[in-house]
Amino acid sequence: MNAMIIRADGLEKHFGKKHVLNGVSFDLPSGGIHGLLGRNGVGKSTLLQIVAGQLKSSGGAVEVFGLGPFDNAAVMDRVALTGVDVGYPASWSGKDILKGAQLRYPNWDDGLARRLIDDFDLGEALGAAYSKMSRGQRAMVGNIIGIASGAELTLLDEPYVGLDVHNTNVFYRHLLDVAEGGRTFVMATHHIEEASKILSSALVLGRDGKVSAHVTADDADAHAERLGLHNPLRPVDFGDVIEHLLEVS
């Protein structure tokens, strides 16, 4: 069994009187692509920011690589957090942002980054200021950073935002390629039907700010039987299990 890369026990995060995370507990093994799923506003982005060391929790405990992540270089140097809402400088061009990422991550793969730029057909757009890019272009910049970073733990916050079918498939292909090398990815997404085909496990955040379910793809049939799921037209798959768990979360 793989070692646990993330451990959370009773993790809480409050913003004033608003309780976003309210006792989140889970263990996540290293390796593979894991989904972080839940309705809008349940705290998926907040949880990723805490795991990345960018946000301090309000209570409970969290460890990444066996260490507390907040403002801890020993953790943050091994973790990449990307997404369209990550705060890159608005005036920087896409090229500037990628150059900064190359300097930031010691295992950066520049050849892979260039292949991603070509496959996304993003070259010309990288000359524009980040603030002038579309959400899809920002998503592609984030996905290039996440995949090419070489980070041991990569957190992808809604990586599909604004992507068309072609660029979604480009993302899938490169993500699967690098995941086979042993890296760990956590992906917050609403695209359940597509994502379920590549996920090792799915962590579901409920509206109460707690983990309502943590299921693995290997046990999809057992989960479906336990939940009483049945489809007369086709076999029930991992996506059906996740969809059901989201509905009742």
Tab-separated table of C-alpha atoms in Angstrom:
chain	number	residue	atom	x	y	z
A	1	MET	CA	0.000	0.000	0.000
A	2	ASN	CA	1.245	3.484	-0.851
A	3	ALA	CA	2.163	5.835	1.983
A	4	MET	CA	-0.320	8.565	2.844
A	5	ILE	CA	0.624	11.871	1.221
A	6	ILE	CA	-2.165	13.886	2.914
A	7	ARG	CA	-3.729	13.310	6.325
A	8	ALA	CA	-6.512	15.501	7.695
A	9	ASP	CA	-8.188	15.072	11.082
A	10	GLY	CA	-11.066	17.306	12.122
A	11	LEU	CA	-9.826	20.092	9.841
A	12	GLU	CA	-11.731	23.368	10.171
A	13	LYS	CA	-11.710	26.705	8.401
A	14	HIS	CA	-13.802	29.705	9.396
A	15	PHE	CA	-14.030	33.089	7.724
A	16	GLY	CA	-15.456	35.236	10.474
A	17	LYS	CA	-18.734	33.593	11.461
A	18	LYS	CA	-18.902	31.541	8.277
A	19	HIS	CA	-17.827	27.920	8.780
A	20	VAL	CA	-16.568	26.546	5.458
A	21	LEU	CA	-14.774	23.381	6.581
A	22	ASN	CA	-16.300	21.821	9.661
A	23	GLY	CA	-14.324	18.761	10.707
A	24	VAL	CA	-12.815	17.372	7.487
A	25	SER	CA	-11.039	14.041	7.996
A	26	PHE	CA	-9.422	11.803	5.372
A	27	ASP	CA	-6.214	10.014	4.392
A	28	LEU	CA	-5.012	10.161	0.790
A	29	PRO	CA	-2.385	7.732	-0.548
A	30	SER	CA	0.433	8.848	-2.821
A	31	GLY	CA	0.201	8.158	-6.526
A	32	GLY	CA	-2.709	8.420	-8.935
A	33	ILE	CA	-5.371	10.989	-9.760
A	34	HIS	CA	-7.879	11.730	-7.011
A	35	GLY	CA	-11.088	13.716	-7.366
A	36	LEU	CA	-12.227	16.388	-4.909
A	37	LEU	CA	-15.933	16.762	-5.515
A	38	GLY	CA	-18.818	18.697	-4.042
A	39	ARG	CA	-21.403	21.350	-4.714
A	40	ASN	CA	-20.462	24.982	-5.260
A	41	GLY	CA	-19.387	26.719	-2.079
A	42	VAL	CA	-18.650	23.645	0.039
A	43	GLY	CA	-14.964	24.535	0.402
A	44	LYS	CA	-13.069	22.601	-2.267
A	45	SER	CA	-10.798	25.523	-3.175
A	46	THR	CA	-10.326	26.365	0.500
A	47	LEU	CA	-9.215	22.812	1.244
A	48	LEU	CA	-6.734	22.851	-1.649
A	49	GLN	CA	-5.257	26.147	-0.427
A	50	ILE	CA	-4.779	24.701	3.064
A	51	VAL	CA	-3.109	21.555	1.694
A	52	ALA	CA	-0.841	23.740	-0.471
A	53	GLY	CA	0.297	25.697	2.595
A	54	GLN	CA	-1.186	28.956	1.327
A	55	LEU	CA	-3.984	29.227	3.885
A	56	LYS	CA	-3.951	28.541	7.619
A	57	SER	CA	-6.629	26.296	9.046
A	58	SER	CA	-8.811	27.395	11.954
A	59	GLY	CA	-8.671	24.095	13.795
A	60	GLY	CA	-8.001	20.396	13.556
A	61	ALA	CA	-4.869	18.958	11.986
A	62	VAL	CA	-3.485	18.440	8.490
A	63	GLU	CA	-0.204	16.920	7.358
A	64	VAL	CA	1.326	16.822	3.879
A	65	PHE	CA	4.412	14.598	3.517
A	66	GLY	CA	4.101	14.163	7.299
A	67	LEU	CA	4.519	17.903	7.961
A	68	GLY	CA	2.264	20.842	8.711
A	69	PRO	CA	1.911	22.641	5.370
A	70	PHE	CA	1.168	26.262	6.294
A	71	ASP	CA	3.985	28.588	5.198
A	72	ASN	CA	6.348	25.594	5.319
A	73	ALA	CA	8.918	25.627	2.504
A	74	ALA	CA	9.645	21.929	3.064
A	75	VAL	CA	6.073	21.236	1.932
A	76	MET	CA	5.392	24.125	-0.436
A	77	ASP	CA	8.456	23.380	-2.577
A	78	ARG	CA	6.969	19.950	-3.328
A	79	VAL	CA	3.387	21.064	-4.037
A	80	ALA	CA	1.880	22.895	-7.022
A	81	LEU	CA	-1.583	24.503	-6.859
A	82	THR	CA	-3.035	25.689	-10.160
A	83	GLY	CA	-6.365	26.993	-11.427
A	84	VAL	CA	-7.982	29.937	-13.185
A	85	ASP	CA	-8.461	31.757	-9.880
A	86	VAL	CA	-4.895	31.313	-8.619
A	87	GLY	CA	-3.496	34.794	-8.069
A	88	TYR	CA	-0.931	35.271	-10.822
A	89	PRO	CA	0.049	38.941	-11.389
A	90	ALA	CA	-2.570	40.405	-13.743
A	91	SER	CA	-0.034	42.435	-15.736
A	92	TRP	CA	2.295	39.504	-16.398
A	93	SER	CA	2.107	37.827	-19.778
A	94	GLY	CA	1.527	34.110	-20.060
A	95	LYS	CA	5.194	33.752	-21.005
A	96	ASP	CA	6.228	35.594	-17.818
A	97	ILE	CA	4.052	33.327	-15.686
A	98	LEU	CA	5.498	30.174	-17.232
A	99	LYS	CA	9.027	31.528	-16.810
A	100	GLY	CA	8.285	32.196	-13.148
A	101	ALA	CA	6.986	28.647	-12.753
A	102	GLN	CA	10.154	27.284	-14.354
A	103	LEU	CA	12.203	29.115	-11.718
A	104	ARG	CA	9.808	28.108	-8.938
A	105	TYR	CA	9.774	24.331	-9.424
A	106	PRO	CA	13.102	22.447	-9.343
A	107	ASN	CA	11.721	19.485	-11.323
A	108	TRP	CA	10.229	21.638	-14.088
A	109	ASP	CA	10.138	19.846	-17.465
A	110	ASP	CA	10.595	22.539	-20.106
A	111	GLY	CA	10.269	20.106	-22.989
A	112	LEU	CA	6.910	18.937	-21.659
A	113	ALA	CA	5.787	22.539	-21.173
A	114	ARG	CA	6.610	23.305	-24.813
A	115	ARG	CA	4.704	20.235	-26.012
A	116	LEU	CA	1.683	21.314	-23.979
A	117	ILE	CA	1.846	24.829	-25.438
A	118	ASP	CA	1.895	23.340	-28.940
A	119	ASP	CA	-0.860	20.814	-28.248
A	120	PHE	CA	-3.077	23.508	-26.688
A	121	ASP	CA	-2.175	25.808	-29.624
A	122	LEU	CA	-1.533	28.503	-27.018
A	123	GLY	CA	1.712	30.012	-28.310
A	124	GLU	CA	0.368	33.306	-29.663
A	125	ALA	CA	-1.943	33.887	-26.689
A	126	LEU	CA	0.963	33.665	-24.226
A	127	GLY	CA	2.092	37.135	-25.249
A	128	ALA	CA	-1.040	38.693	-23.748
A	129	ALA	CA	-1.369	39.935	-20.180
A	130	TYR	CA	-2.934	37.324	-17.897
A	131	SER	CA	-5.816	39.713	-17.146
A	132	LYS	CA	-6.641	39.849	-20.872
A	133	MET	CA	-6.747	36.091	-21.356
A	134	SER	CA	-10.011	34.156	-21.551
A	135	ARG	CA	-10.836	31.740	-18.740
A	136	GLY	CA	-10.037	28.869	-21.070
A	137	GLN	CA	-6.600	30.301	-21.832
A	138	ARG	CA	-5.978	30.846	-18.115
A	139	ALA	CA	-6.993	27.244	-17.482
A	140	MET	CA	-4.483	26.072	-20.085
A	141	VAL	CA	-1.700	28.137	-18.485
A	142	GLY	CA	-2.555	26.588	-15.121
A	143	ASN	CA	-2.658	23.091	-16.573
A	144	ILE	CA	0.727	23.563	-18.235
A	145	ILE	CA	2.198	24.640	-14.895
A	146	GLY	CA	0.566	21.799	-12.989
A	147	ILE	CA	1.661	19.077	-15.387
A	148	ALA	CA	5.134	20.423	-16.263
A	149	SER	CA	6.004	21.440	-12.682
A	150	GLY	CA	7.177	17.962	-11.745
A	151	ALA	CA	5.741	18.580	-8.266
A	152	GLU	CA	5.246	15.464	-6.162
A	153	LEU	CA	1.750	16.660	-5.243
A	154	THR	CA	-0.209	18.714	-7.775
A	155	LEU	CA	-3.558	20.295	-6.886
A	156	LEU	CA	-5.735	21.183	-9.884
A	157	ASP	CA	-8.645	23.523	-9.120
A	158	GLU	CA	-11.316	23.179	-11.834
A	159	PRO	CA	-8.823	22.452	-14.645
A	160	TYR	CA	-11.547	22.092	-17.311
A	161	VAL	CA	-12.963	25.632	-17.025
A	162	GLY	CA	-13.424	27.086	-20.509
A	163	LEU	CA	-11.795	24.170	-22.341
A	164	ASP	CA	-13.320	22.766	-25.517
A	165	VAL	CA	-13.412	19.039	-26.264
A	166	HIS	CA	-10.050	19.052	-28.066
A	167	ASN	CA	-8.180	20.831	-25.277
A	168	THR	CA	-9.902	18.729	-22.620
A	169	ASN	CA	-8.570	15.629	-24.379
A	170	VAL	CA	-5.090	17.194	-24.584
A	171	PHE	CA	-5.235	17.780	-20.833
A	172	TYR	CA	-6.367	14.200	-20.155
A	173	ARG	CA	-3.651	12.672	-22.299
A	174	HIS	CA	-0.777	14.549	-20.702
A	175	LEU	CA	-2.194	14.170	-17.185
A	176	LEU	CA	-2.435	10.398	-17.554
A	177	ASP	CA	1.076	10.212	-18.994
A	178	VAL	CA	2.709	11.980	-16.047
A	179	ALA	CA	0.523	10.251	-13.442
A	180	GLU	CA	1.856	6.906	-14.651
A	181	GLY	CA	5.270	8.096	-13.456
A	182	GLY	CA	4.104	7.997	-9.838
A	183	ARG	CA	3.112	11.612	-9.199
A	184	THR	CA	0.006	12.443	-7.158
A	185	PHE	CA	-2.780	14.688	-8.444
A	186	VAL	CA	-5.857	16.008	-6.641
A	187	MET	CA	-8.424	17.486	-8.999
A	188	ALA	CA	-11.418	19.585	-7.944
A	189	THR	CA	-13.978	19.350	-10.728
A	190	HIS	CA	-17.659	19.294	-11.653
A	191	HIS	CA	-17.057	17.160	-14.769
A	192	ILE	CA	-17.977	13.872	-13.113
A	193	GLU	CA	-18.754	11.776	-16.197
A	194	GLU	CA	-15.418	12.588	-17.840
A	195	ALA	CA	-13.217	12.677	-14.745
A	196	SER	CA	-14.532	9.411	-13.305
A	197	LYS	CA	-12.800	7.536	-16.139
A	198	ILE	CA	-9.342	8.512	-14.877
A	199	LEU	CA	-9.801	8.881	-11.098
A	200	SER	CA	-8.187	6.513	-8.616
A	201	SER	CA	-10.543	7.713	-5.889
A	202	ALA	CA	-13.131	10.389	-5.171
A	203	LEU	CA	-13.417	12.511	-2.037
A	204	VAL	CA	-16.857	14.105	-1.640
A	205	LEU	CA	-17.322	17.237	0.476
A	206	GLY	CA	-20.837	17.612	1.825
A	207	ARG	CA	-22.855	20.747	2.490
A	208	ASP	CA	-22.125	20.348	6.207
A	209	GLY	CA	-18.430	21.060	5.567
A	210	LYS	CA	-17.358	17.471	6.211
A	211	VAL	CA	-16.260	14.564	4.039
A	212	SER	CA	-19.453	12.710	3.186
A	213	ALA	CA	-17.751	9.914	1.232
A	214	HIS	CA	-14.334	8.687	0.110
A	215	VAL	CA	-14.549	5.920	-2.475
A	216	THR	CA	-12.071	4.177	-4.762
A	217	ALA	CA	-12.467	3.208	-8.407
A	218	ASP	CA	-11.250	-0.322	-7.659
A	219	ASP	CA	-14.273	-0.855	-5.409
A	220	ALA	CA	-16.849	0.714	-7.762
A	221	ASP	CA	-18.897	-2.483	-8.083
A	222	ALA	CA	-19.003	-2.998	-4.316
A	223	HIS	CA	-20.016	0.636	-3.772
A	224	ALA	CA	-22.767	0.341	-6.390
A	225	GLU	CA	-24.141	-2.811	-4.750
A	226	ARG	CA	-24.016	-1.251	-1.275
A	227	LEU	CA	-25.845	1.855	-2.522
A	228	GLY	CA	-28.435	-0.201	-4.387
A	229	LEU	CA	-27.615	1.376	-7.742
A	230	HIS	CA	-28.968	-0.290	-10.879
A	231	ASN	CA	-29.222	0.753	-14.520
A	232	PRO	CA	-31.210	-1.589	-16.802
A	233	LEU	CA	-29.556	-0.148	-19.926
A	234	ARG	CA	-25.876	-0.523	-19.013
A	235	PRO	CA	-23.557	-1.596	-16.181
A	236	VAL	CA	-23.219	0.866	-13.325
A	237	ASP	CA	-19.773	2.487	-13.323
A	238	PHE	CA	-17.661	4.644	-10.991
A	239	GLY	CA	-19.224	7.815	-12.408
A	240	ASP	CA	-22.690	6.609	-11.394
A	241	VAL	CA	-21.447	5.961	-7.866
A	242	ILE	CA	-19.940	9.452	-7.621
A	243	GLU	CA	-23.065	11.122	-9.057
A	244	HIS	CA	-25.229	9.378	-6.465
A	245	LEU	CA	-22.931	10.352	-3.610
A	246	LEU	CA	-22.991	13.985	-4.770
A	247	GLU	CA	-26.779	13.987	-4.925
A	248	VAL	CA	-27.087	12.885	-1.306
A	249	SER	CA	-24.137	14.902	0.031
